[in-house]
Short mmCIF file of C-alpha atoms in Angstrom, two decimals:
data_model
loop_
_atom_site.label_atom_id
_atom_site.label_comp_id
_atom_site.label_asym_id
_atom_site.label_seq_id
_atom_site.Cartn_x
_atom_site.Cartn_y
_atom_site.Cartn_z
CA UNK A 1 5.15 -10.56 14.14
CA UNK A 2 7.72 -13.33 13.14
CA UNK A 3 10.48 -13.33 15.30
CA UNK A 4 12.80 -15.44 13.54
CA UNK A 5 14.60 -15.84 9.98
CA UNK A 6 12.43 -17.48 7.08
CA UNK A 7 15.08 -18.64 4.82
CA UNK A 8 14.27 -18.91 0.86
CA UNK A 9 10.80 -17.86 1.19
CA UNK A 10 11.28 -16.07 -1.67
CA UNK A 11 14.69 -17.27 -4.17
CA UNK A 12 15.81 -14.17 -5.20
CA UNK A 13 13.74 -10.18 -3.98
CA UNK A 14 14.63 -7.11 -6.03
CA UNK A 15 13.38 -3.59 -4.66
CA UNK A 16 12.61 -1.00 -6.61
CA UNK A 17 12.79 2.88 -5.24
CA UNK A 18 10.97 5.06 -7.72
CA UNK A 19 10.41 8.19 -4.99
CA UNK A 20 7.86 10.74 -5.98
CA UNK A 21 5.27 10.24 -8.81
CA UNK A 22 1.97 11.41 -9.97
CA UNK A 23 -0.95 9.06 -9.52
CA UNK A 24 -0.99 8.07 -13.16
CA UNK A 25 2.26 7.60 -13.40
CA UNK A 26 2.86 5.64 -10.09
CA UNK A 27 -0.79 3.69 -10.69
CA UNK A 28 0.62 2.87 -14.82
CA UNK A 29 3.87 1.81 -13.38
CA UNK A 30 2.41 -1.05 -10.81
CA UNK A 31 0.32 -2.10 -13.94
CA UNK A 32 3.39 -2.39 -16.10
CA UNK A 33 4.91 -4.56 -13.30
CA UNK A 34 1.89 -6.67 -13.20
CA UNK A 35 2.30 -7.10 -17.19
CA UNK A 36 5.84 -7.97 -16.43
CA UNK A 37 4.80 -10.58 -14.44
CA UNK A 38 2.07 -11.79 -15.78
CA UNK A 39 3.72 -12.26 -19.37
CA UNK A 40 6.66 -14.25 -17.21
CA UNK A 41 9.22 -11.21 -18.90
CA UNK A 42 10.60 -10.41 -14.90
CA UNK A 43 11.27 -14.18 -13.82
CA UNK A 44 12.87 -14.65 -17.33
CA UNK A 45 15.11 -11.65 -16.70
CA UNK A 46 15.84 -11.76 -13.02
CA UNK A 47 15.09 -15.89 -12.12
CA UNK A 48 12.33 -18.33 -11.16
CA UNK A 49 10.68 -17.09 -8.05
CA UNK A 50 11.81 -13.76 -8.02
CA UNK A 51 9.84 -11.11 -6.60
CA UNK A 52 9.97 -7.68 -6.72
CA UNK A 53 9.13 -4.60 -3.75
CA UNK A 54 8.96 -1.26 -4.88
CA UNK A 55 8.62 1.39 -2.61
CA UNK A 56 7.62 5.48 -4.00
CA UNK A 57 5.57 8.44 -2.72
CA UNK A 58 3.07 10.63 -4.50
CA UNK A 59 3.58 14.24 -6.32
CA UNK A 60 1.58 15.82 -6.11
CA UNK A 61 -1.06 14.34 -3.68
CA UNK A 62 -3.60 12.47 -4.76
CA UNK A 63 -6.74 10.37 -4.23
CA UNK A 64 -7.24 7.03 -5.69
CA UNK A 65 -9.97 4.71 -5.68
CA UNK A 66 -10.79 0.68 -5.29
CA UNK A 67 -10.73 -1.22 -8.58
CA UNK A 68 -14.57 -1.65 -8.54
CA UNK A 69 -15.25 1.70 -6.68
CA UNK A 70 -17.63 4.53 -7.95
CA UNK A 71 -15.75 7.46 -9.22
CA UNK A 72 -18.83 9.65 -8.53
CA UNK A 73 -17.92 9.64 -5.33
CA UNK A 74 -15.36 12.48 -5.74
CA UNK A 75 -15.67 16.10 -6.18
CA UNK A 76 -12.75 16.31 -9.21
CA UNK A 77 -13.74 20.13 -9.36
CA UNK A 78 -12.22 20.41 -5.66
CA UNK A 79 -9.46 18.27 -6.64
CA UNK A 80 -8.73 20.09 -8.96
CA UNK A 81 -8.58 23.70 -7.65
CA UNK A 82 -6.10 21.72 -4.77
CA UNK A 83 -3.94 20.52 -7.33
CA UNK A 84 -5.02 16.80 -6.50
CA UNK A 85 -4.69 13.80 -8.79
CA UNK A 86 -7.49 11.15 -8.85
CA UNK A 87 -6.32 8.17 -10.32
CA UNK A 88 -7.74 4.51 -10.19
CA UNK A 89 -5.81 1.39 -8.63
CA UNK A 90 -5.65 -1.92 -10.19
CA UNK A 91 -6.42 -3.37 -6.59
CA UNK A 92 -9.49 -3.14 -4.45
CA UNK A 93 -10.71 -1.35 -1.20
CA UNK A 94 -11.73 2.10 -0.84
CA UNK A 95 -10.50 5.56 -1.54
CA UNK A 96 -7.48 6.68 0.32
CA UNK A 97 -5.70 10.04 0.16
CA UNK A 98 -2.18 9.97 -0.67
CA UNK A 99 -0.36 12.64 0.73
CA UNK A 100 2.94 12.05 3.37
CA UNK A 101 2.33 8.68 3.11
CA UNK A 102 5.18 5.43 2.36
CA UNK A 103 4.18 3.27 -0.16
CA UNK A 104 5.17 -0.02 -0.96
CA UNK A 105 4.21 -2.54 -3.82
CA UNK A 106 5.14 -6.20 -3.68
CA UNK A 107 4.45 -8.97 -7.49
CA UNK A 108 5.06 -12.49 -7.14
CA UNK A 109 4.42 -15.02 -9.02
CA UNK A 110 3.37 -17.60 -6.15
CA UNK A 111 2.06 -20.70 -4.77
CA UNK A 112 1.52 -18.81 -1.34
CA UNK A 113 -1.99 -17.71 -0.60
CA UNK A 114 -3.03 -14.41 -0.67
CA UNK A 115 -3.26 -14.58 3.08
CA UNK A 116 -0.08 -15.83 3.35
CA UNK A 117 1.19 -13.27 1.75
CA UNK A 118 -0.28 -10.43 3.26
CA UNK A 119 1.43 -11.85 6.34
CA UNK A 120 4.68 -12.12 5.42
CA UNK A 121 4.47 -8.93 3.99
CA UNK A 122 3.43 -7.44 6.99
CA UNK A 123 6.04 -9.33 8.98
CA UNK A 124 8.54 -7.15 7.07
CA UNK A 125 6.85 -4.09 7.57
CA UNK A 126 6.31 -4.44 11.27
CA UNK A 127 10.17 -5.19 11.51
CA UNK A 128 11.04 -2.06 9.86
CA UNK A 129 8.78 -0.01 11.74
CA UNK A 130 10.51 -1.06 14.86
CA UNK A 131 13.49 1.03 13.65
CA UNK A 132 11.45 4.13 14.18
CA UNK A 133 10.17 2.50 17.85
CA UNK A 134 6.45 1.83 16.31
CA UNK A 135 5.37 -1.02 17.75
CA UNK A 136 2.80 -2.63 15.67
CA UNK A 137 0.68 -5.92 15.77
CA UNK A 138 -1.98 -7.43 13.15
CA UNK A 139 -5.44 -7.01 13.15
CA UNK A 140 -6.66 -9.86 14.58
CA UNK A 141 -10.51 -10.27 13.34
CA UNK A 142 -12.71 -8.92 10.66
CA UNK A 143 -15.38 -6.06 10.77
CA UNK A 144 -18.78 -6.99 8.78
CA UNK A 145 -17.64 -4.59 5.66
CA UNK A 146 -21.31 -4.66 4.24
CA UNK A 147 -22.52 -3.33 7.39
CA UNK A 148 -19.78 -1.16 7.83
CA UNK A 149 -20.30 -0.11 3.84
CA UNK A 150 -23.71 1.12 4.77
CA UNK A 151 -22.41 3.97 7.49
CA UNK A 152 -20.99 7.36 6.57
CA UNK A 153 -17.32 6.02 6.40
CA UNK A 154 -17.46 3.75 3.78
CA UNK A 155 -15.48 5.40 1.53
CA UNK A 156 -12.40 5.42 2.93
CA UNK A 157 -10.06 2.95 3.36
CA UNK A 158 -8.74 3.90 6.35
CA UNK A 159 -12.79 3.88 8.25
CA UNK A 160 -12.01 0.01 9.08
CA UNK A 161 -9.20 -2.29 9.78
CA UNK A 162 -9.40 -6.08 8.70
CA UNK A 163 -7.91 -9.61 9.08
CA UNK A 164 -3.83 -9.41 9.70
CA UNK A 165 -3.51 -5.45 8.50
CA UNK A 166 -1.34 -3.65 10.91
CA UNK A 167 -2.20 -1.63 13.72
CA UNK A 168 -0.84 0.37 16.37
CA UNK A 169 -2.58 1.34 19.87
CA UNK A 170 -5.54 -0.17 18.58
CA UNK A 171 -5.78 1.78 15.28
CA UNK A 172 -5.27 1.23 11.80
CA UNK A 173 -1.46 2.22 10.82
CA UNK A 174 -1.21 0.61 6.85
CA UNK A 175 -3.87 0.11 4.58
CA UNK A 176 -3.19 -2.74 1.89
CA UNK A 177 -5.09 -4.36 -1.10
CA UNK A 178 -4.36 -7.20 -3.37
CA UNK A 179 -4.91 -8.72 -6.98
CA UNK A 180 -4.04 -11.85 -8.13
CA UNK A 181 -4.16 -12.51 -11.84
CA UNK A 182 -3.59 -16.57 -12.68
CA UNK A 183 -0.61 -16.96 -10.48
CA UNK A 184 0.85 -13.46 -10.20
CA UNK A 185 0.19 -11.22 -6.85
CA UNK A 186 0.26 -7.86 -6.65
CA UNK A 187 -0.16 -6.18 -3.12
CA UNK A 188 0.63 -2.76 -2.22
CA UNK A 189 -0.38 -0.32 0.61
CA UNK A 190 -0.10 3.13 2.56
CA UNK A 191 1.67 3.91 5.21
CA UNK A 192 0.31 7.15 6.28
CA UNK A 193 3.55 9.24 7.57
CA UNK A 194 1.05 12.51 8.86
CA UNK A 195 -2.51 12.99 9.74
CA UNK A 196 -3.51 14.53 6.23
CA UNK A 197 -5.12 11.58 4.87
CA UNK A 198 -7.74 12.62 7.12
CA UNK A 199 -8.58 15.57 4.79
CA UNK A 200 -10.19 12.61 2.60
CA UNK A 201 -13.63 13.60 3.50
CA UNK A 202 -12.85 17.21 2.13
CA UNK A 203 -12.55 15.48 -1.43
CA UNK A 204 -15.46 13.71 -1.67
CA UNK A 205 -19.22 15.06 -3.07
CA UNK A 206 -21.38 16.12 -0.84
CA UNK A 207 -24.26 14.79 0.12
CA UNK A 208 -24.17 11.97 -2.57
CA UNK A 209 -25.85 9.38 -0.97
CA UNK A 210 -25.54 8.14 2.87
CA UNK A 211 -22.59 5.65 2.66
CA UNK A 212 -20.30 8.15 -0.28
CA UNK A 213 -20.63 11.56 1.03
CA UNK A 214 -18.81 13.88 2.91
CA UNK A 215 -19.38 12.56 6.50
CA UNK A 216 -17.20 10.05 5.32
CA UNK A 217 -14.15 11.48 7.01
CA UNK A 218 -11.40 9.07 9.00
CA UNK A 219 -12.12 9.03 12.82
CA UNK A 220 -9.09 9.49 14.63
CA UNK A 221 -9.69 6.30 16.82
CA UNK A 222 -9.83 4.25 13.79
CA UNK A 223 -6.32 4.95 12.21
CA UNK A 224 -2.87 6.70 13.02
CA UNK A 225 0.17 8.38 11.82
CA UNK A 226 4.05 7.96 12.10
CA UNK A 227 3.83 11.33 13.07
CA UNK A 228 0.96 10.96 15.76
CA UNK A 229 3.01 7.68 17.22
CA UNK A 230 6.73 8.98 17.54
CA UNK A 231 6.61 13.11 17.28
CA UNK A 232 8.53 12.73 14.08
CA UNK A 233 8.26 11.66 10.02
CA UNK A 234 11.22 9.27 9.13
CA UNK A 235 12.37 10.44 5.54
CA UNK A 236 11.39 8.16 2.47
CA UNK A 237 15.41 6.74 2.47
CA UNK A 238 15.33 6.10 6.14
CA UNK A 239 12.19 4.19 5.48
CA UNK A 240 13.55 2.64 2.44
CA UNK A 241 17.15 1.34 4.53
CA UNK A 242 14.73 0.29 7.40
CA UNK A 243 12.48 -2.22 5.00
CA UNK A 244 15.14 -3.24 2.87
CA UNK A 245 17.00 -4.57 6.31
CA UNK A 246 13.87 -5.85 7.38
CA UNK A 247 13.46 -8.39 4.52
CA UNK A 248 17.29 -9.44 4.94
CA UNK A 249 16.66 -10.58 8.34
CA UNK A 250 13.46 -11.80 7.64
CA UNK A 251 13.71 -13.66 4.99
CA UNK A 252 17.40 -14.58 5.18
CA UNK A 253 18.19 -12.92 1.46
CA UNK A 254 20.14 -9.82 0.15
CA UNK A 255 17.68 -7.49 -1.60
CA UNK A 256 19.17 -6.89 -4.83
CA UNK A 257 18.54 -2.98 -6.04
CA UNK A 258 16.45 -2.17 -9.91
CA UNK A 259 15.58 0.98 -11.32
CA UNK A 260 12.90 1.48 -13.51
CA UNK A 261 14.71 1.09 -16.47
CA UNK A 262 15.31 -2.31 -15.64
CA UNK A 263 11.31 -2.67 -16.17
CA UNK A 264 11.21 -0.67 -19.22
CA UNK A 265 13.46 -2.34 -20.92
CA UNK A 266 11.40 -5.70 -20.01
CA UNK A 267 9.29 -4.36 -23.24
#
């Protein structure tokens, strides 16, 4: 983790705190900040450089799958009956349940590689974590994901941990993903609050082949909760205050607040 201020990393970061969504709504609204983006409309409005975080939860739950993912891997009748979304997101990876879970996006339009990044990023979230005395650390090598892709787990995102995503005892703690269109960036990522993305495997079809089926359900010695770490779930504005301060002292600039009718009115 960086121990020290990074001044104007970033020129100007807004934060967005959109709370609970559905899955279409919450996946349509990062896509509508990656059009925002993309079409230069944010940096016009808000400055060369900036960047935006947004940070929301999902109502009801929901399950959402890798860009490039097959969607046959769900059972949307059992979904269904649970009252469970099943949306689509713009960015890689593997399915993920979305239940008490923090999530964040980040957009930039940047020079900085994606691995760059997805560790400054990171650096934030680590910071803010330590507000809730969860001590976590990058990953600090890569798993063979086409070998792993061929076991029983491969459908979930939180089966493996790779490169510089954050862990804690040894476990996976956030999952994250990226796309970068031309020179726009979007990452964004879980933070799972309770052990109920676990229930992943419960939402899947059965049986469907050997690397999608139901056997593909989170070990607990791959991944973690808040919950399982510290006895207790922070609230979504206790999370919120913690990475908002984080990227003050991180990167040495004032997060500036939006809503989402700042973005809507981009259009």
């Amino acid at each position: 983790m960086t121990d020290h201020c990074v001044p104007s990393v970033f020129p100007d970061v807004y934060v967005l705190q959109t709370g609970a969504g559905s899955g279409q709504w919450n996946m349509e609204f990062d896509a509508l900040l990656m059009r925002a983006f993309s079409e230069g409309l944010f940096e016009r409005r808000f400055g060369a450089g900036a960047v935006l975080w947004r940070f929301y939860t999902w109502k009801p739950s929901a399950v959402s799958l890798g860009y490039s993912q097959r969607a046959d891997v769900v059972d949307y009748q059992r979904c269904s009956d649970a009252g469970i979304d099943v949306v689509r997101r713009p960015t890689g990876g593997r399915a993920v349940f979305h239940a008490d879970e923090f999530t964040y996006s980040f957009l930039a339009r940047t020079e900085y590689s994606n691995a760059d990044v997805y560790r400054l990023i990171h650096d934030v979230l680590c910071t803010g974590l330590l507000d809730f005395s969860v001590h976590a650390v990058f990953c600090r090598s890569d798993p063979d994901f086409r070998q792993h892709y061929r076991t029983g787990h491969a459908a979930s995102c939180f089966s493996a941990s790779a490169r510089y995503e954050l862990q804690a005892d040894g476990r996976k703690l956030v999952g994250s993903a990226q796309r970068r269109t031309g020179g726009v960036l979007l990452q964004h990522g879980s933070l799972m609050l309770t052990e109920r993305y676990r229930r992943l495997h419960e939402l899947l079809v059965s049986g469907h082949s050997q690397t999608e089926s139901r056997q593909g359900s989170v070990p607990e010695e791959s991944s973690v909760s808040v919950r399982e770490l510290t006895g207790r779930v922070p609230s979504y504005d206790e999370l919120c205050r913690s990475m908002n301060g984080a990227v003050r002292r991180l990167w040495g600039v004032e997060p500036k607040a939006l809503d989402a009718r700042d973005i809507e009115s981009l259009f």
